[in-house]
Amino acid sequence: MADLQNEFSWSKSRHEKFAECRRAYFYAYYGSWGGWEAAHGTPVRELYVLKKLSSRWQWAGSVVHGALKQMLSAARVSGTFWPAEKLLDRTRRKARAEWAASRDKSYWREASRITGLVEHEYGEPVSDADWKRLFEQVVDGGLRGFYASEALEAIRATPRDRWLSVDELDAWDFEGTKIWVAVDFAYRDAEGRVQILDWKTGRERTVDHTQLGIYSLYAQRKWGAAPDAVVGGLVYLAAPEDGGAGRVSVAVDPAALATCQDQMRGSIAAMRAALADPARNVAVEDAFPRPDDRVACRRCPFRRPCGRL
């Protein structure tokens, strides 16, 4: 089998990492490359393992997304939606197992298969009450919020042959650059429009709207949808008192899509400009400086190799 090549690509998460800290971006997309087969104890192996770590808030959100994907994928096959308590029970058991494995730092054995948390790696003090609150508000609260949402009612009412995507990783080409996306849920409604739904376990952010623009551009290419036949919806699952906003419609009109494409072009150009050899996607660490502001360092998984413990 041919050796894997580190090809340049773009995604919203990659853009966010580049904007927040260029040194962390280098570690995540270049310094850690090949770490899955590197010897334990080597710098590249360390960067690869650290890249896989999540903060507890990121982890809780991924637990919710994984649970909803599992339930909706099963419903797509069987036509039956699990009761809320069944999904909650499955998710609680899985989350406890992942938390325990992370606490024991088992991810150092196989980072691609075992969940790891930044808080455990760096011994950050998190009280039992805070862990409990995280689960109750984000995981348990997010799943209960989904079962009480208008989004689930719409999904239940849509024939399965009109379901288009259930959190499936895919890529599309934008002006010669591969763009990665994973649409949480998409379906074609009774009027023939493509409805795109994205679950959010946190508070509303401006970048969330940009993400729906990217998904709309993808929908036009993937499902042949006309620009005016795509409807974006951000589904905030938290309770209102915890910052939830219910379903928020996002404009995907020509003006919004033009702005989205301009932002993508600018981000891609800046990433390529930082490369030592853009044609071969070769990067040099010194070209990716650390920011003077250390706010982001507090939650960064790379703070040890970066020297900012």
GROMACS .gro file of C-alpha atoms in nm:
model
  309
    1MET     CA    1   0.000   0.000   0.000
    2ALA     CA    2   0.133   0.346  -0.091
    3ASP     CA    3   0.246   0.572   0.191
    4LEU     CA    4  -0.014   0.820   0.312
    5GLN     CA    5   0.049   1.175   0.198
    6ASN     CA    6  -0.023   1.478   0.412
    7GLU     CA    7  -0.239   1.660   0.159
    8PHE     CA    8  -0.366   2.009   0.223
    9SER     CA    9  -0.738   2.036   0.300
   10TRP     CA   10  -0.971   2.273   0.484
   11SER     CA   11  -1.250   2.252   0.739
   12LYS     CA   12  -1.419   2.484   0.987
   13SER     CA   13  -1.232   2.324   1.278
   14ARG     CA   14  -0.899   2.363   1.095
   15HIS     CA   15  -0.979   2.729   1.032
   16GLU     CA   16  -1.060   2.784   1.400
   17LYS     CA   17  -0.733   2.623   1.512
   18PHE     CA   18  -0.533   2.837   1.268
   19ALA     CA   19  -0.706   3.154   1.385
   20GLU     CA   20  -0.660   3.076   1.755
   21CYS     CA   21  -0.295   2.962   1.762
   22ARG     CA   22  -0.070   2.895   1.465
   23ARG     CA   23   0.177   2.689   1.669
   24ALA     CA   24  -0.104   2.456   1.786
   25TYR     CA   25  -0.222   2.441   1.424
   26PHE     CA   26   0.125   2.328   1.315
   27TYR     CA   27   0.138   2.060   1.585
   28ALA     CA   28  -0.209   1.930   1.495
   29TYR     CA   29  -0.174   1.914   1.118
   30TYR     CA   30   0.200   1.882   1.054
   31GLY     CA   31   0.407   1.804   1.364
   32SER     CA   32   0.188   1.507   1.458
   33TRP     CA   33   0.177   1.360   1.107
   34GLY     CA   34   0.279   0.992   1.108
   35GLY     CA   35   0.249   0.970   1.485
   36TRP     CA   36   0.010   0.677   1.465
   37GLU     CA   37   0.301   0.453   1.364
   38ALA     CA   38   0.585   0.633   1.546
   39ALA     CA   39   0.760   0.472   1.843
   40HIS     CA   40   0.633   0.551   2.191
   41GLY     CA   41   0.836   0.823   2.357
   42THR     CA   42   0.920   1.008   2.035
   43PRO     CA   43   0.817   1.372   1.989
   44VAL     CA   44   0.592   1.296   1.692
   45ARG     CA   45   0.413   1.023   1.888
   46GLU     CA   46   0.355   1.263   2.176
   47LEU     CA   47   0.210   1.527   1.945
   48TYR     CA   48  -0.016   1.267   1.782
   49VAL     CA   49  -0.155   1.152   2.117
   50LEU     CA   50  -0.202   1.507   2.245
   51LYS     CA   51  -0.381   1.601   1.922
   52LYS     CA   52  -0.646   1.342   2.004
   53LEU     CA   53  -0.726   1.488   2.346
   54SER     CA   54  -1.039   1.694   2.409
   55SER     CA   55  -1.140   1.935   2.680
   56ARG     CA   56  -1.422   1.809   2.899
   57TRP     CA   57  -1.665   2.045   2.722
   58GLN     CA   58  -1.562   1.923   2.377
   59TRP     CA   59  -1.587   1.565   2.498
   60ALA     CA   60  -1.938   1.615   2.638
   61GLY     CA   61  -2.051   1.765   2.307
   62SER     CA   62  -1.902   1.475   2.112
   63VAL     CA   63  -2.079   1.228   2.341
   64VAL     CA   64  -2.412   1.391   2.255
   65HIS     CA   65  -2.335   1.395   1.882
   66GLY     CA   66  -2.228   1.031   1.889
   67ALA     CA   67  -2.540   0.925   2.074
   68LEU     CA   68  -2.772   1.108   1.833
   69LYS     CA   69  -2.588   0.962   1.535
   70GLN     CA   70  -2.627   0.611   1.677
   71MET     CA   71  -2.997   0.655   1.746
   72LEU     CA   72  -3.083   0.820   1.414
   73SER     CA   73  -2.874   0.571   1.215
   74ALA     CA   74  -3.065   0.287   1.378
   75ALA     CA   75  -3.395   0.463   1.306
   76ARG     CA   76  -3.293   0.507   0.942
   77VAL     CA   77  -3.263   0.130   0.909
   78SER     CA   78  -3.553   0.015   1.126
   79GLY     CA   79  -3.797   0.306   1.120
   80THR     CA   80  -3.811   0.292   1.501
   81PHE     CA   81  -3.686   0.569   1.727
   82TRP     CA   82  -3.543   0.459   2.060
   83PRO     CA   83  -3.718   0.597   2.369
   84ALA     CA   84  -3.525   0.875   2.540
   85GLU     CA   85  -3.448   0.664   2.846
   86LYS     CA   86  -3.292   0.389   2.633
   87LEU     CA   87  -3.056   0.636   2.466
   88LEU     CA   88  -2.979   0.805   2.797
   89ASP     CA   89  -2.891   0.472   2.959
   90ARG     CA   90  -2.663   0.369   2.671
   91THR     CA   91  -2.496   0.708   2.668
   92ARG     CA   92  -2.439   0.717   3.045
   93ARG     CA   93  -2.266   0.380   3.038
   94LYS     CA   94  -2.048   0.475   2.742
   95ALA     CA   95  -1.956   0.813   2.890
   96ARG     CA   96  -1.858   0.657   3.225
   97ALA     CA   97  -1.637   0.402   3.049
   98GLU     CA   98  -1.467   0.672   2.840
   99TRP     CA   99  -1.413   0.893   3.145
  100ALA     CA  100  -1.257   0.605   3.342
  101ALA     CA  101  -1.026   0.513   3.052
  102SER     CA  102  -0.916   0.874   3.024
  103ARG     CA  103  -0.856   0.906   3.398
  104ASP     CA  104  -0.619   0.608   3.370
  105LYS     CA  105  -0.450   0.771   3.067
  106SER     CA  106  -0.518   0.461   2.859
  107TYR     CA  107  -0.509   0.676   2.546
  108TRP     CA  108  -0.129   0.657   2.550
  109ARG     CA  109  -0.168   0.293   2.442
  110GLU     CA  110  -0.398   0.364   2.145
  111ALA     CA  111  -0.498   0.725   2.099
  112SER     CA  112  -0.709   0.660   1.790
  113ARG     CA  113  -0.940   0.426   1.984
  114ILE     CA  114  -0.943   0.549   2.343
  115THR     CA  115  -1.088   0.884   2.451
  116GLY     CA  116  -0.857   1.120   2.636
  117LEU     CA  117  -0.926   1.444   2.821
  118VAL     CA  118  -0.690   1.738   2.859
  119GLU     CA  119  -0.792   1.771   3.223
  120HIS     CA  120  -0.667   1.419   3.301
  121GLU     CA  121  -0.343   1.455   3.104
  122TYR     CA  122  -0.239   1.770   3.288
  123GLY     CA  123  -0.390   1.686   3.626
  124GLU     CA  124  -0.622   1.985   3.626
  125PRO     CA  125  -0.842   2.003   3.936
  126VAL     CA  126  -1.206   1.943   3.845
  127SER     CA  127  -1.440   1.873   4.134
  128ASP     CA  128  -1.686   1.586   4.136
  129ALA     CA  129  -1.963   1.846   4.142
  130ASP     CA  130  -1.829   2.003   3.822
  131TRP     CA  131  -1.811   1.666   3.644
  132LYS     CA  132  -2.166   1.593   3.756
  133ARG     CA  133  -2.286   1.934   3.637
  134LEU     CA  134  -2.118   1.879   3.300
  135PHE     CA  135  -2.302   1.555   3.246
  136GLU     CA  136  -2.638   1.681   3.370
  137GLN     CA  137  -2.633   2.003   3.166
  138VAL     CA  138  -2.456   1.901   2.845
  139VAL     CA  139  -2.497   1.526   2.801
  140ASP     CA  140  -2.819   1.443   2.981
  141GLY     CA  141  -2.964   1.788   2.919
  142GLY     CA  142  -2.863   1.790   2.553
  143LEU     CA  143  -3.023   1.452   2.480
  144ARG     CA  144  -3.343   1.543   2.664
  145GLY     CA  145  -3.346   1.873   2.478
  146PHE     CA  146  -3.326   1.688   2.147
  147TYR     CA  147  -3.618   1.462   2.235
  148ALA     CA  148  -3.825   1.770   2.323
  149SER     CA  149  -3.724   1.962   2.008
  150GLU     CA  150  -3.922   2.058   1.700
  151ALA     CA  151  -3.631   1.916   1.500
  152LEU     CA  152  -3.707   1.562   1.615
  153GLU     CA  153  -4.076   1.611   1.534
  154ALA     CA  154  -3.982   1.713   1.180
  155ILE     CA  155  -3.746   1.415   1.144
  156ARG     CA  156  -4.012   1.172   1.266
  157ALA     CA  157  -4.257   1.314   1.012
  158THR     CA  158  -4.014   1.277   0.721
  159PRO     CA  159  -4.015   0.947   0.526
  160ARG     CA  160  -3.678   0.776   0.554
  161ASP     CA  161  -3.627   0.775   0.178
  162ARG     CA  162  -3.598   1.156   0.205
  163TRP     CA  163  -3.325   1.142   0.469
  164LEU     CA  164  -3.002   1.257   0.305
  165SER     CA  165  -2.733   1.242   0.575
  166VAL     CA  166  -2.686   1.132   0.934
  167ASP     CA  167  -2.354   1.277   1.051
  168GLU     CA  168  -2.153   1.131   0.764
  169LEU     CA  169  -1.800   1.258   0.699
  170ASP     CA  170  -1.763   1.370   0.338
  171ALA     CA  171  -1.557   1.610   0.129
  172TRP     CA  172  -1.616   1.841  -0.166
  173ASP     CA  173  -1.396   2.053  -0.387
  174PHE     CA  174  -1.386   2.429  -0.354
  175GLU     CA  175  -1.167   2.600  -0.610
  176GLY     CA  176  -0.914   2.316  -0.598
  177THR     CA  177  -0.914   2.262  -0.220
  178LYS     CA  178  -1.072   1.962  -0.048
  179ILE     CA  179  -1.330   2.076   0.209
  180TRP     CA  180  -1.429   1.834   0.484
  181VAL     CA  181  -1.783   1.838   0.626
  182ALA     CA  182  -1.998   1.621   0.849
  183VAL     CA  183  -2.362   1.735   0.834
  184ASP     CA  184  -2.541   1.625   1.152
  185PHE     CA  185  -2.868   1.570   0.969
  186ALA     CA  186  -3.014   1.660   0.630
  187TYR     CA  187  -3.343   1.572   0.465
  188ARG     CA  188  -3.559   1.679   0.174
  189ASP     CA  189  -3.889   1.828   0.292
  190ALA     CA  190  -4.230   1.799   0.131
  191GLU     CA  191  -4.160   2.109  -0.083
  192GLY     CA  192  -3.839   1.955  -0.216
  193ARG     CA  193  -3.608   2.183  -0.019
  194VAL     CA  194  -3.296   2.047   0.151
  195GLN     CA  195  -3.319   2.103   0.524
  196ILE     CA  196  -2.981   2.102   0.702
  197LEU     CA  197  -2.973   2.063   1.079
  198ASP     CA  198  -2.670   2.102   1.304
  199TRP     CA  199  -2.681   2.014   1.675
  200LYS     CA  200  -2.514   2.251   1.920
  201THR     CA  201  -2.457   2.178   2.288
  202GLY     CA  202  -2.317   2.522   2.371
  203ARG     CA  203  -2.423   2.882   2.328
  204GLU     CA  204  -2.487   3.052   1.997
  205ARG     CA  205  -2.175   3.176   1.814
  206THR     CA  206  -2.127   3.373   1.492
  207VAL     CA  207  -1.903   3.101   1.349
  208ASP     CA  208  -2.196   2.857   1.371
  209HIS     CA  209  -2.373   3.059   1.102
  210THR     CA  210  -2.066   3.038   0.877
  211GLN     CA  211  -2.070   2.662   0.920
  212LEU     CA  212  -2.425   2.642   0.783
  213GLY     CA  213  -2.312   2.844   0.482
  214ILE     CA  214  -2.041   2.586   0.414
  215TYR     CA  215  -2.299   2.307   0.446
  216SER     CA  216  -2.531   2.486   0.206
  217LEU     CA  217  -2.256   2.509  -0.057
  218TYR     CA  218  -2.193   2.138  -0.005
  219ALA     CA  219  -2.567   2.059  -0.040
  220GLN     CA  220  -2.578   2.233  -0.376
  221ARG     CA  221  -2.303   2.008  -0.508
  222LYS     CA  222  -2.394   1.687  -0.327
  223TRP     CA  223  -2.770   1.682  -0.376
  224GLY     CA  224  -2.814   1.919  -0.669
  225ALA     CA  225  -3.008   2.169  -0.460
  226ALA     CA  226  -3.071   2.515  -0.598
  227PRO     CA  227  -2.932   2.796  -0.379
  228ASP     CA  228  -3.284   2.905  -0.285
  229ALA     CA  229  -3.386   2.548  -0.200
  230VAL     CA  230  -3.154   2.499   0.100
  231VAL     CA  231  -3.268   2.583   0.454
  232GLY     CA  232  -3.017   2.594   0.739
  233GLY     CA  233  -3.106   2.534   1.101
  234LEU     CA  234  -2.889   2.542   1.413
  235VAL     CA  235  -3.049   2.334   1.689
  236TYR     CA  236  -2.929   2.444   2.033
  237LEU     CA  237  -3.001   2.159   2.271
  238ALA     CA  238  -2.927   2.319   2.607
  239ALA     CA  239  -3.208   2.445   2.826
  240PRO     CA  240  -3.278   2.820   2.790
  241GLU     CA  241  -3.136   2.888   3.137
  242ASP     CA  242  -2.808   2.728   3.023
  243GLY     CA  243  -2.786   2.937   2.707
  244GLY     CA  244  -2.993   2.724   2.471
  245ALA     CA  245  -3.178   2.907   2.195
  246GLY     CA  246  -3.388   2.632   2.038
  247ARG     CA  247  -3.382   2.619   1.658
  248VAL     CA  248  -3.220   2.918   1.490
  249SER     CA  249  -3.272   2.958   1.116
  250VAL     CA  250  -2.965   3.069   0.920
  251ALA     CA  251  -2.985   3.269   0.599
  252VAL     CA  252  -2.823   3.089   0.308
  253ASP     CA  253  -2.919   3.346   0.045
  254PRO     CA  254  -2.672   3.445  -0.232
  255ALA     CA  255  -2.527   3.733  -0.030
  256ALA     CA  256  -2.462   3.512   0.273
  257LEU     CA  257  -2.305   3.241   0.057
  258ALA     CA  258  -2.082   3.494  -0.120
  259THR     CA  259  -1.957   3.615   0.218
  260CYS     CA  260  -1.898   3.257   0.329
  261GLN     CA  261  -1.693   3.182   0.017
  262ASP     CA  262  -1.487   3.497   0.065
  263GLN     CA  263  -1.409   3.389   0.421
  264MET     CA  264  -1.308   3.042   0.301
  265ARG     CA  265  -1.081   3.187   0.030
  266GLY     CA  266  -0.912   3.416   0.280
  267SER     CA  267  -0.857   3.138   0.531
  268ILE     CA  268  -0.721   2.895   0.271
  269ALA     CA  269  -0.488   3.161   0.128
  270ALA     CA  270  -0.348   3.245   0.473
  271MET     CA  271  -0.285   2.879   0.553
  272ARG     CA  272  -0.106   2.820   0.223
  273ALA     CA  273   0.099   3.140   0.259
  274ALA     CA  274   0.246   3.006   0.584
  275LEU     CA  275   0.382   2.692   0.414
  276ALA     CA  276   0.746   2.653   0.315
  277ASP     CA  277   0.637   2.459   0.006
  278PRO     CA  278   0.265   2.500  -0.072
  279ALA     CA  279   0.277   2.261  -0.366
  280ARG     CA  280   0.396   1.975  -0.143
  281ASN     CA  281   0.218   2.094   0.173
  282VAL     CA  282   0.545   2.124   0.366
  283ALA     CA  283   0.547   2.332   0.684
  284VAL     CA  284   0.830   2.454   0.910
  285GLU     CA  285   0.753   2.505   1.278
  286ASP     CA  286   0.917   2.847   1.307
  287ALA     CA  287   0.672   2.985   1.049
  288PHE     CA  288   0.387   2.919   1.292
  289PRO     CA  289   0.447   3.144   1.594
  290ARG     CA  290   0.284   3.124   1.933
  291PRO     CA  291   0.050   3.413   2.021
  292ASP     CA  292   0.154   3.663   2.288
  293ASP     CA  293  -0.184   3.623   2.458
  294ARG     CA  294  -0.180   3.302   2.664
  295VAL     CA  295  -0.555   3.272   2.722
  296ALA     CA  296  -0.592   2.984   2.476
  297CYS     CA  297  -0.291   2.806   2.631
  298ARG     CA  298  -0.495   2.716   2.939
  299ARG     CA  299  -0.702   2.464   2.744
  300CYS     CA  300  -0.448   2.364   2.478
  301PRO     CA  301  -0.341   1.997   2.469
  302PHE     CA  302   0.003   2.096   2.332
  303ARG     CA  303   0.110   2.315   2.624
  304ARG     CA  304   0.386   2.070   2.735
  305PRO     CA  305   0.577   2.039   2.404
  306CYS     CA  306   0.510   2.408   2.342
  307GLY     CA  307   0.673   2.500   2.674
  308ARG     CA  308   0.371   2.684   2.810
  309LEU     CA  309   0.275   2.470   3.107
   0.00000   0.00000   0.00000
